[in-house]
Amino acid sequence: MTEYFYGFNLDVRDNFVIMLLAATLLVSVPDSSSISCYLKDGDRISGKFIDKRRNSLRIQHTLLGRVSVPDTAIAICEAEAASIRDQIVAFIPPPKPSILGKERLETKIVVLPIPTHRVSIERIPSLSNYVVRQVVVPLAPAIASSESKVGWKRSLSVGYTVSQGNANSSDLGFNMTATRRAARSQIAVTAKRILGKRDGKSSTDYQNANLRYDRALGPADASAASRPSFFSEAIFESDPFAKLQSRVVSNTGLSIPLSIDPKSNLALEIGVGVTHDKMQYQDDDIRASGVLRLAARQTFGVTKSDQQVATFPDYSDKEVKYRINTNLNFAAPISTKLSLRMGLINRYNTRPSANVKKSDTTIQTGIGIEF
């Protein structure tokens, strides 16, 4: 069958093709009221935006009909119309900080325009053209000695100390830590003091202070914890019973995470530095040194443990000379602020001063408070 249309000869089959093309073009035109929401459980609901309620969005689904989606179930919403995106952003309030396994999380909600493609969490912070409000990003510690909580964290502990080596006594010990963590950097101050008297005379007097700065390489995104980080530290140490009036060490290097599991952290640190020793009855000793440290942290339920083994080789001496510091610490919480603490410290020197033992071991038990 042939028809005449404005002077053209058209077959019925040609009419069918034209109608099909017209229908395809109509369907492909995006609906300005289209909205697509990804839920926190991984599901997706798409349809026409109806309106927003106090605690829910209403969407007209093709098969399910009118659907009410609670705001607490929404992770990401996509909308073409700017007016709809503005309503969604105003509708979803800023989330409260959440805690998962006692590790602090940072959350944001992202509203993306249609058409678009889904992006990874790592790219979301760099999309400055979009309104960022909530995406769950776990802040895993970059190194074993760092804290996962963003902001300040302070702790103070007092305990009973048993020392064996150059000082053999049972005394009182103090530990203090102050840490401030940002998205990919951290600054930490730690101090330790062990002192005591026996028969009116000092039986031990050991001091140690450490100032350290860490910064992960690359951008401040969710994968910062899996990348190597730059570190710089300054260490002060004094132990009169080992004839050490003062030791000042400055190190800088690279920390390489071997495991970024929040419950089982492991990092290898390699660096170089300068050591300045002031010994009793000896001239000052300034030498080039290095640092090779293996640091780990584990979480067993609510109990935490961290370990560090650090080797400080002496590069300025032809003979083999190095120091090894070993730290083991455990903390079992009594309440949200208080915890039982136990720690072991061993300091080993391959070539100490005359009449000074190579090894000093200290065991400390006590109660700590975090604030």
Tab-separated table of C-alpha atoms in Angstrom:
chain	number	residue	atom	x	y	z
A	1	MET	CA	0.000	0.000	0.000
A	2	THR	CA	1.307	3.457	-0.946
A	3	GLU	CA	0.267	6.834	0.492
A	4	TYR	CA	0.994	10.372	-0.709
A	5	PHE	CA	2.211	12.819	1.909
A	6	TYR	CA	3.129	16.389	0.828
A	7	GLY	CA	4.162	15.166	-2.573
A	8	PHE	CA	6.282	12.288	-1.319
A	9	ASN	CA	5.654	8.627	-2.047
A	10	LEU	CA	5.614	6.798	1.316
A	11	ASP	CA	5.132	3.121	1.931
A	12	VAL	CA	3.262	1.974	5.091
A	13	ARG	CA	6.517	0.516	6.359
A	14	ASP	CA	8.111	3.955	6.004
A	15	ASN	CA	5.322	5.441	8.151
A	16	PHE	CA	6.005	2.852	10.836
A	17	VAL	CA	9.716	3.704	10.884
A	18	ILE	CA	8.963	7.426	11.181
A	19	MET	CA	6.556	6.821	14.086
A	20	LEU	CA	9.133	4.646	15.840
A	21	LEU	CA	11.830	7.323	15.501
A	22	ALA	CA	9.454	9.972	16.819
A	23	ALA	CA	8.557	7.839	19.839
A	24	THR	CA	12.260	7.215	20.535
A	25	LEU	CA	13.004	10.941	20.480
A	26	LEU	CA	10.124	11.659	22.843
A	27	VAL	CA	11.291	9.008	25.299
A	28	SER	CA	14.899	10.199	25.182
A	29	VAL	CA	13.953	13.731	26.249
A	30	PRO	CA	14.764	13.830	29.982
A	31	ASP	CA	11.989	14.616	32.388
A	32	SER	CA	12.853	17.712	34.438
A	33	SER	CA	11.204	16.115	37.460
A	34	SER	CA	13.312	12.941	37.293
A	35	ILE	CA	15.104	11.872	40.466
A	36	SER	CA	17.188	8.841	41.370
A	37	CYS	CA	18.174	7.966	44.942
A	38	TYR	CA	20.761	5.416	46.051
A	39	LEU	CA	19.979	3.946	49.450
A	40	LYS	CA	22.536	3.074	52.114
A	41	ASP	CA	21.784	-0.645	51.681
A	42	GLY	CA	22.794	-0.461	47.988
A	43	ASP	CA	19.300	-0.291	46.413
A	44	ARG	CA	18.239	2.379	43.911
A	45	ILE	CA	14.838	4.055	43.496
A	46	SER	CA	14.110	6.188	40.397
A	47	GLY	CA	11.032	8.056	39.249
A	48	LYS	CA	9.339	11.457	39.273
A	49	PHE	CA	9.854	13.756	42.231
A	50	ILE	CA	6.513	14.493	43.927
A	51	ASP	CA	7.385	16.481	47.034
A	52	LYS	CA	9.348	16.399	50.257
A	53	ARG	CA	7.966	15.778	53.687
A	54	ARG	CA	9.510	16.408	57.085
A	55	ASN	CA	11.345	13.077	57.262
A	56	SER	CA	10.881	11.566	53.792
A	57	LEU	CA	10.899	12.103	50.036
A	58	ARG	CA	7.942	11.047	47.884
A	59	ILE	CA	8.723	9.573	44.452
A	60	GLN	CA	6.355	8.301	41.733
A	61	HIS	CA	7.869	4.946	40.708
A	62	THR	CA	6.941	3.376	37.326
A	63	LEU	CA	6.020	-0.022	38.824
A	64	LEU	CA	5.688	0.564	42.564
A	65	GLY	CA	3.621	3.723	42.267
A	66	ARG	CA	3.988	6.389	44.930
A	67	VAL	CA	6.915	5.562	47.242
A	68	SER	CA	7.921	7.360	50.456
A	69	VAL	CA	11.684	7.149	51.149
A	70	PRO	CA	12.900	7.990	54.711
A	71	ASP	CA	15.779	10.490	54.833
A	72	THR	CA	17.764	8.176	57.118
A	73	ALA	CA	17.898	5.552	54.334
A	74	ILE	CA	19.258	7.876	51.619
A	75	ALA	CA	22.965	7.894	50.734
A	76	ILE	CA	23.106	9.753	47.378
A	77	CYS	CA	20.395	11.445	45.269
A	78	GLU	CA	20.665	12.531	41.616
A	79	ALA	CA	18.368	15.148	40.087
A	80	GLU	CA	18.384	17.146	36.843
A	81	ALA	CA	16.428	20.200	37.971
A	82	ALA	CA	18.315	22.652	40.153
A	83	SER	CA	15.129	23.446	42.098
A	84	ILE	CA	14.758	19.780	43.085
A	85	ARG	CA	18.419	19.544	44.122
A	86	ASP	CA	18.018	22.632	46.306
A	87	GLN	CA	14.981	21.083	48.008
A	88	ILE	CA	16.840	17.822	48.651
A	89	VAL	CA	19.887	19.564	50.118
A	90	ALA	CA	17.723	21.708	52.383
A	91	PHE	CA	15.649	18.672	53.298
A	92	ILE	CA	18.542	16.477	54.522
A	93	PRO	CA	20.031	17.856	57.783
A	94	PRO	CA	23.769	17.603	58.567
A	95	PRO	CA	24.396	14.184	60.157
A	96	LYS	CA	25.556	13.679	63.697
A	97	PRO	CA	28.990	12.059	64.199
A	98	SER	CA	28.664	8.301	64.225
A	99	ILE	CA	30.797	5.622	65.834
A	100	LEU	CA	31.489	2.194	64.356
A	101	GLY	CA	33.668	-0.094	66.463
A	102	LYS	CA	34.644	3.036	68.419
A	103	GLU	CA	36.384	4.407	65.317
A	104	ARG	CA	35.188	7.938	64.390
A	105	LEU	CA	33.623	8.333	60.908
A	106	GLU	CA	33.261	11.413	58.731
A	107	THR	CA	29.982	11.542	56.752
A	108	LYS	CA	28.782	13.630	53.791
A	109	ILE	CA	25.677	13.589	51.368
A	110	VAL	CA	26.263	14.220	47.673
A	111	VAL	CA	23.608	15.540	45.264
A	112	LEU	CA	24.660	14.932	41.637
A	113	PRO	CA	22.991	16.214	38.445
A	114	ILE	CA	21.555	13.885	35.778
A	115	PRO	CA	22.897	12.662	33.393
A	116	THR	CA	25.993	11.545	35.285
A	117	HIS	CA	28.059	8.501	36.168
A	118	ARG	CA	28.705	7.206	39.636
A	119	VAL	CA	32.110	8.083	41.029
A	120	SER	CA	34.215	6.443	43.703
A	121	ILE	CA	34.329	7.824	47.234
A	122	GLU	CA	37.967	8.798	46.677
A	123	ARG	CA	36.961	11.288	43.933
A	124	ILE	CA	34.019	12.891	45.715
A	125	PRO	CA	36.033	15.477	47.764
A	126	SER	CA	37.575	16.847	44.519
A	127	LEU	CA	34.208	17.522	42.827
A	128	SER	CA	33.950	21.183	43.826
A	129	ASN	CA	30.990	21.845	41.469
A	130	TYR	CA	28.663	19.578	43.457
A	131	VAL	CA	26.997	20.098	46.812
A	132	VAL	CA	28.745	17.752	49.259
A	133	ARG	CA	26.799	16.831	52.375
A	134	GLN	CA	27.162	13.161	53.328
A	135	VAL	CA	29.198	10.111	52.237
A	136	VAL	CA	30.569	7.605	54.764
A	137	VAL	CA	34.393	7.700	54.727
A	138	PRO	CA	36.226	5.678	57.420
A	139	LEU	CA	39.301	7.440	58.782
A	140	ALA	CA	41.757	4.599	59.260
A	141	PRO	CA	45.027	5.548	60.954
A	142	ALA	CA	47.882	5.983	58.495
A	143	ILE	CA	50.485	4.606	60.875
A	144	ALA	CA	50.352	2.496	63.991
A	145	SER	CA	51.267	5.360	66.309
A	146	SER	CA	48.486	7.647	65.022
A	147	GLU	CA	44.916	8.104	66.247
A	148	SER	CA	41.809	7.556	64.108
A	149	LYS	CA	39.808	10.316	65.813
A	150	VAL	CA	39.872	13.684	64.060
A	151	GLY	CA	40.652	16.544	66.446
A	152	TRP	CA	42.423	16.521	69.791
A	153	LYS	CA	42.898	13.453	71.947
A	154	ARG	CA	44.713	13.608	75.292
A	155	SER	CA	45.618	10.968	77.844
A	156	LEU	CA	47.351	10.943	81.218
A	157	SER	CA	48.360	7.877	83.209
A	158	VAL	CA	49.974	7.276	86.596
A	159	GLY	CA	51.321	3.907	87.611
A	160	TYR	CA	53.633	1.721	89.605
A	161	THR	CA	56.978	1.148	87.885
A	162	VAL	CA	59.568	-1.593	88.252
A	163	SER	CA	62.979	-0.879	86.703
A	164	GLN	CA	65.899	-3.240	86.194
A	165	GLY	CA	69.269	-2.444	84.663
A	166	ASN	CA	71.289	0.645	85.513
A	167	ALA	CA	68.506	1.638	87.942
A	168	ASN	CA	66.979	-1.198	90.025
A	169	SER	CA	63.964	0.088	91.930
A	170	SER	CA	60.188	0.235	92.279
A	171	ASP	CA	58.965	3.762	91.687
A	172	LEU	CA	56.205	6.039	90.432
A	173	GLY	CA	55.793	6.705	86.716
A	174	PHE	CA	53.875	9.267	84.667
A	175	ASN	CA	52.849	9.209	81.001
A	176	MET	CA	51.242	12.019	79.001
A	177	THR	CA	50.071	12.082	75.381
A	178	ALA	CA	48.436	14.850	73.337
A	179	THR	CA	47.501	14.158	69.705
A	180	ARG	CA	45.760	16.271	67.091
A	181	ARG	CA	44.704	14.562	63.851
A	182	ALA	CA	43.432	16.173	60.644
A	183	ALA	CA	42.280	14.550	57.374
A	184	ARG	CA	45.773	13.439	56.332
A	185	SER	CA	48.132	14.885	58.949
A	186	GLN	CA	48.823	14.493	62.648
A	187	ILE	CA	50.917	16.149	65.313
A	188	ALA	CA	51.615	14.310	68.577
A	189	VAL	CA	53.424	15.118	71.824
A	190	THR	CA	54.328	12.345	74.274
A	191	ALA	CA	56.174	12.578	77.571
A	192	LYS	CA	57.307	9.984	80.102
A	193	ARG	CA	58.787	10.452	83.573
A	194	ILE	CA	59.955	7.760	86.000
A	195	LEU	CA	61.290	8.875	89.366
A	196	GLY	CA	61.746	7.554	92.867
A	197	LYS	CA	63.779	7.725	96.052
A	198	ARG	CA	65.162	5.079	98.364
A	199	ASP	CA	66.768	5.794	101.754
A	200	GLY	CA	66.620	9.506	101.027
A	201	LYS	CA	68.494	9.151	97.749
A	202	SER	CA	67.255	9.140	94.183
A	203	SER	CA	66.828	5.586	92.931
A	204	THR	CA	65.783	6.383	89.359
A	205	ASP	CA	65.203	9.478	87.274
A	206	TYR	CA	64.333	8.864	83.620
A	207	GLN	CA	62.775	11.428	81.259
A	208	ASN	CA	61.628	11.117	77.670
A	209	ALA	CA	59.735	13.526	75.388
A	210	ASN	CA	58.793	13.178	71.736
A	211	LEU	CA	57.355	15.715	69.271
A	212	ARG	CA	56.245	14.166	65.976
A	213	TYR	CA	54.522	15.333	62.783
A	214	ASP	CA	53.026	13.037	60.121
A	215	ARG	CA	51.539	13.939	56.735
A	216	ALA	CA	50.202	11.446	54.198
A	217	LEU	CA	51.408	11.907	50.633
A	218	GLY	CA	48.847	12.814	47.976
A	219	PRO	CA	45.375	14.365	48.316
A	220	ALA	CA	43.208	14.330	51.440
A	221	ASP	CA	40.799	11.575	50.417
A	222	ALA	CA	39.626	8.229	51.771
A	223	SER	CA	42.722	6.434	50.460
A	224	ALA	CA	45.174	8.644	52.386
A	225	ALA	CA	45.557	5.911	55.007
A	226	SER	CA	46.808	3.441	52.397
A	227	ARG	CA	49.553	5.719	51.058
A	228	PRO	CA	53.041	6.342	52.509
A	229	SER	CA	53.391	9.355	54.782
A	230	PHE	CA	56.194	11.767	55.581
A	231	PHE	CA	57.239	12.015	59.235
A	232	SER	CA	59.511	14.287	61.233
A	233	GLU	CA	60.278	13.872	64.936
A	234	ALA	CA	62.370	15.382	67.714
A	235	ILE	CA	63.245	13.231	70.752
A	236	PHE	CA	64.691	14.265	74.116
A	237	GLU	CA	65.987	11.683	76.605
A	238	SER	CA	67.748	11.870	79.960
A	239	ASP	CA	68.936	9.049	82.243
A	240	PRO	CA	71.551	10.000	84.880
A	241	PHE	CA	71.831	6.372	86.040
A	242	ALA	CA	73.098	5.466	82.552
A	243	LYS	CA	75.446	8.527	82.648
A	244	LEU	CA	73.279	10.196	80.020
A	245	GLN	CA	72.705	13.849	80.893
A	246	SER	CA	70.782	14.521	77.692
A	247	ARG	CA	70.188	13.057	74.257
A	248	VAL	CA	68.546	15.073	71.494
A	249	VAL	CA	67.580	13.232	68.311
A	250	SER	CA	66.104	14.721	65.131
A	251	ASN	CA	64.755	12.261	62.540
A	252	THR	CA	62.908	12.565	59.251
A	253	GLY	CA	61.768	9.869	56.881
A	254	LEU	CA	58.965	7.886	55.301
A	255	SER	CA	56.290	5.717	56.933
A	256	ILE	CA	55.017	2.883	54.726
A	257	PRO	CA	51.741	1.198	55.803
A	258	LEU	CA	51.937	-2.584	55.489
A	259	SER	CA	48.382	-3.082	56.772
A	260	ILE	CA	45.567	-0.494	57.023
A	261	ASP	CA	42.996	-2.679	58.762
A	262	PRO	CA	41.567	-0.462	61.569
A	263	LYS	CA	41.765	-3.451	63.923
A	264	SER	CA	45.295	-4.472	62.960
A	265	ASN	CA	47.664	-1.725	61.853
A	266	LEU	CA	51.254	-2.275	60.747
A	267	ALA	CA	53.747	0.264	59.407
A	268	LEU	CA	57.424	0.317	58.467
A	269	GLU	CA	59.338	3.567	58.971
A	270	ILE	CA	62.721	4.414	57.443
A	271	GLY	CA	64.603	7.662	57.984
A	272	VAL	CA	67.805	9.515	58.764
A	273	GLY	CA	68.723	12.057	61.411
A	274	VAL	CA	71.230	13.602	63.789
A	275	THR	CA	71.937	12.533	67.394
A	276	HIS	CA	73.507	14.794	70.017
A	277	ASP	CA	74.598	13.015	73.224
A	278	LYS	CA	75.865	14.751	76.343
A	279	MET	CA	77.406	12.138	78.647
A	280	GLN	CA	78.757	12.570	82.171
A	281	TYR	CA	82.512	13.222	82.285
A	282	GLN	CA	82.737	13.068	78.455
A	283	ASP	CA	82.760	15.490	75.554
A	284	ASP	CA	79.585	16.079	73.582
A	285	ASP	CA	79.010	13.573	70.783
A	286	ILE	CA	77.224	14.740	67.596
A	287	ARG	CA	76.811	12.119	64.888
A	288	ALA	CA	74.759	11.125	61.876
A	289	SER	CA	72.223	8.442	62.659
A	290	GLY	CA	69.258	6.678	61.148
A	291	VAL	CA	65.982	5.119	62.193
A	292	LEU	CA	64.361	1.834	61.210
A	293	ARG	CA	61.057	1.320	63.044
A	294	LEU	CA	58.324	-1.312	62.890
A	295	ALA	CA	55.099	-0.124	64.520
A	296	ALA	CA	51.872	-2.070	65.057
A	297	ARG	CA	48.489	-1.585	66.705
A	298	GLN	CA	45.703	-4.079	67.400
A	299	THR	CA	42.175	-3.864	68.764
A	300	PHE	CA	40.649	-6.848	70.570
A	301	GLY	CA	37.052	-5.853	71.267
A	302	VAL	CA	37.491	-2.828	73.540
A	303	THR	CA	41.098	-3.633	74.497
A	304	LYS	CA	43.885	-1.914	72.564
A	305	SER	CA	47.524	-2.819	72.169
A	306	ASP	CA	50.413	-1.160	70.359
A	307	GLN	CA	54.033	-2.166	69.845
A	308	GLN	CA	57.101	-0.447	68.457
A	309	VAL	CA	60.607	-1.745	67.785
A	310	ALA	CA	63.013	0.993	66.658
A	311	THR	CA	66.667	0.641	65.675
A	312	PHE	CA	68.922	3.718	65.633
A	313	PRO	CA	72.174	2.915	63.775
A	314	ASP	CA	75.258	5.150	64.087
A	315	TYR	CA	76.552	6.100	60.610
A	316	SER	CA	79.499	8.218	61.767
A	317	ASP	CA	81.416	5.357	63.399
A	318	LYS	CA	83.320	2.698	61.479
A	319	GLU	CA	82.438	0.123	64.122
A	320	VAL	CA	78.942	-1.332	64.305
A	321	LYS	CA	77.041	0.756	66.833
A	322	TYR	CA	73.310	1.100	67.296
A	323	ARG	CA	70.526	1.439	69.853
A	324	ILE	CA	67.253	-0.545	69.990
A	325	ASN	CA	64.152	0.742	71.773
A	326	THR	CA	61.201	-1.624	72.314
A	327	ASN	CA	57.780	-0.464	73.567
A	328	LEU	CA	54.773	-2.681	74.353
A	329	ASN	CA	51.529	-1.150	75.660
A	330	PHE	CA	48.067	-2.476	76.584
A	331	ALA	CA	44.929	-0.565	77.578
A	332	ALA	CA	41.697	-2.142	78.878
A	333	PRO	CA	38.855	0.374	79.427
A	334	ILE	CA	37.081	0.582	82.780
A	335	SER	CA	34.694	3.290	81.557
A	336	THR	CA	34.489	5.757	78.660
A	337	LYS	CA	37.312	7.819	80.208
A	338	LEU	CA	39.293	5.475	82.481
A	339	SER	CA	41.357	2.454	81.518
A	340	LEU	CA	43.829	0.033	83.021
A	341	ARG	CA	47.296	0.442	81.487
A	342	MET	CA	50.316	-1.830	81.307
A	343	GLY	CA	53.532	-1.101	79.470
A	344	LEU	CA	57.019	-2.503	78.941
A	345	ILE	CA	60.054	-0.517	77.759
A	346	ASN	CA	63.461	-1.917	76.898
A	347	ARG	CA	66.388	0.285	75.863
A	348	TYR	CA	69.453	-1.487	74.461
A	349	ASN	CA	72.800	0.088	73.515
A	350	THR	CA	75.513	-1.981	71.825
A	351	ARG	CA	78.332	0.312	73.043
A	352	PRO	CA	77.422	2.133	76.281
A	353	SER	CA	79.739	4.229	78.396
A	354	ALA	CA	82.155	2.614	80.820
A	355	ASN	CA	80.498	0.872	83.797
A	356	VAL	CA	77.062	1.235	82.183
A	357	LYS	CA	74.917	-1.791	81.363
A	358	LYS	CA	73.768	-2.370	77.823
A	359	SER	CA	70.112	-2.970	78.654
A	360	ASP	CA	67.467	-1.182	80.761
A	361	THR	CA	63.983	-2.655	81.228
A	362	THR	CA	60.974	-0.911	82.788
A	363	ILE	CA	57.518	-2.348	83.482
A	364	GLN	CA	54.692	0.007	84.392
A	365	THR	CA	51.101	-0.670	85.495
A	366	GLY	CA	48.514	1.923	86.391
A	367	ILE	CA	45.356	3.824	85.511
A	368	GLY	CA	44.955	6.209	82.609
A	369	ILE	CA	42.371	8.828	81.696
A	370	GLU	CA	41.481	10.074	78.214
A	371	PHE	CA	39.917	13.478	77.553
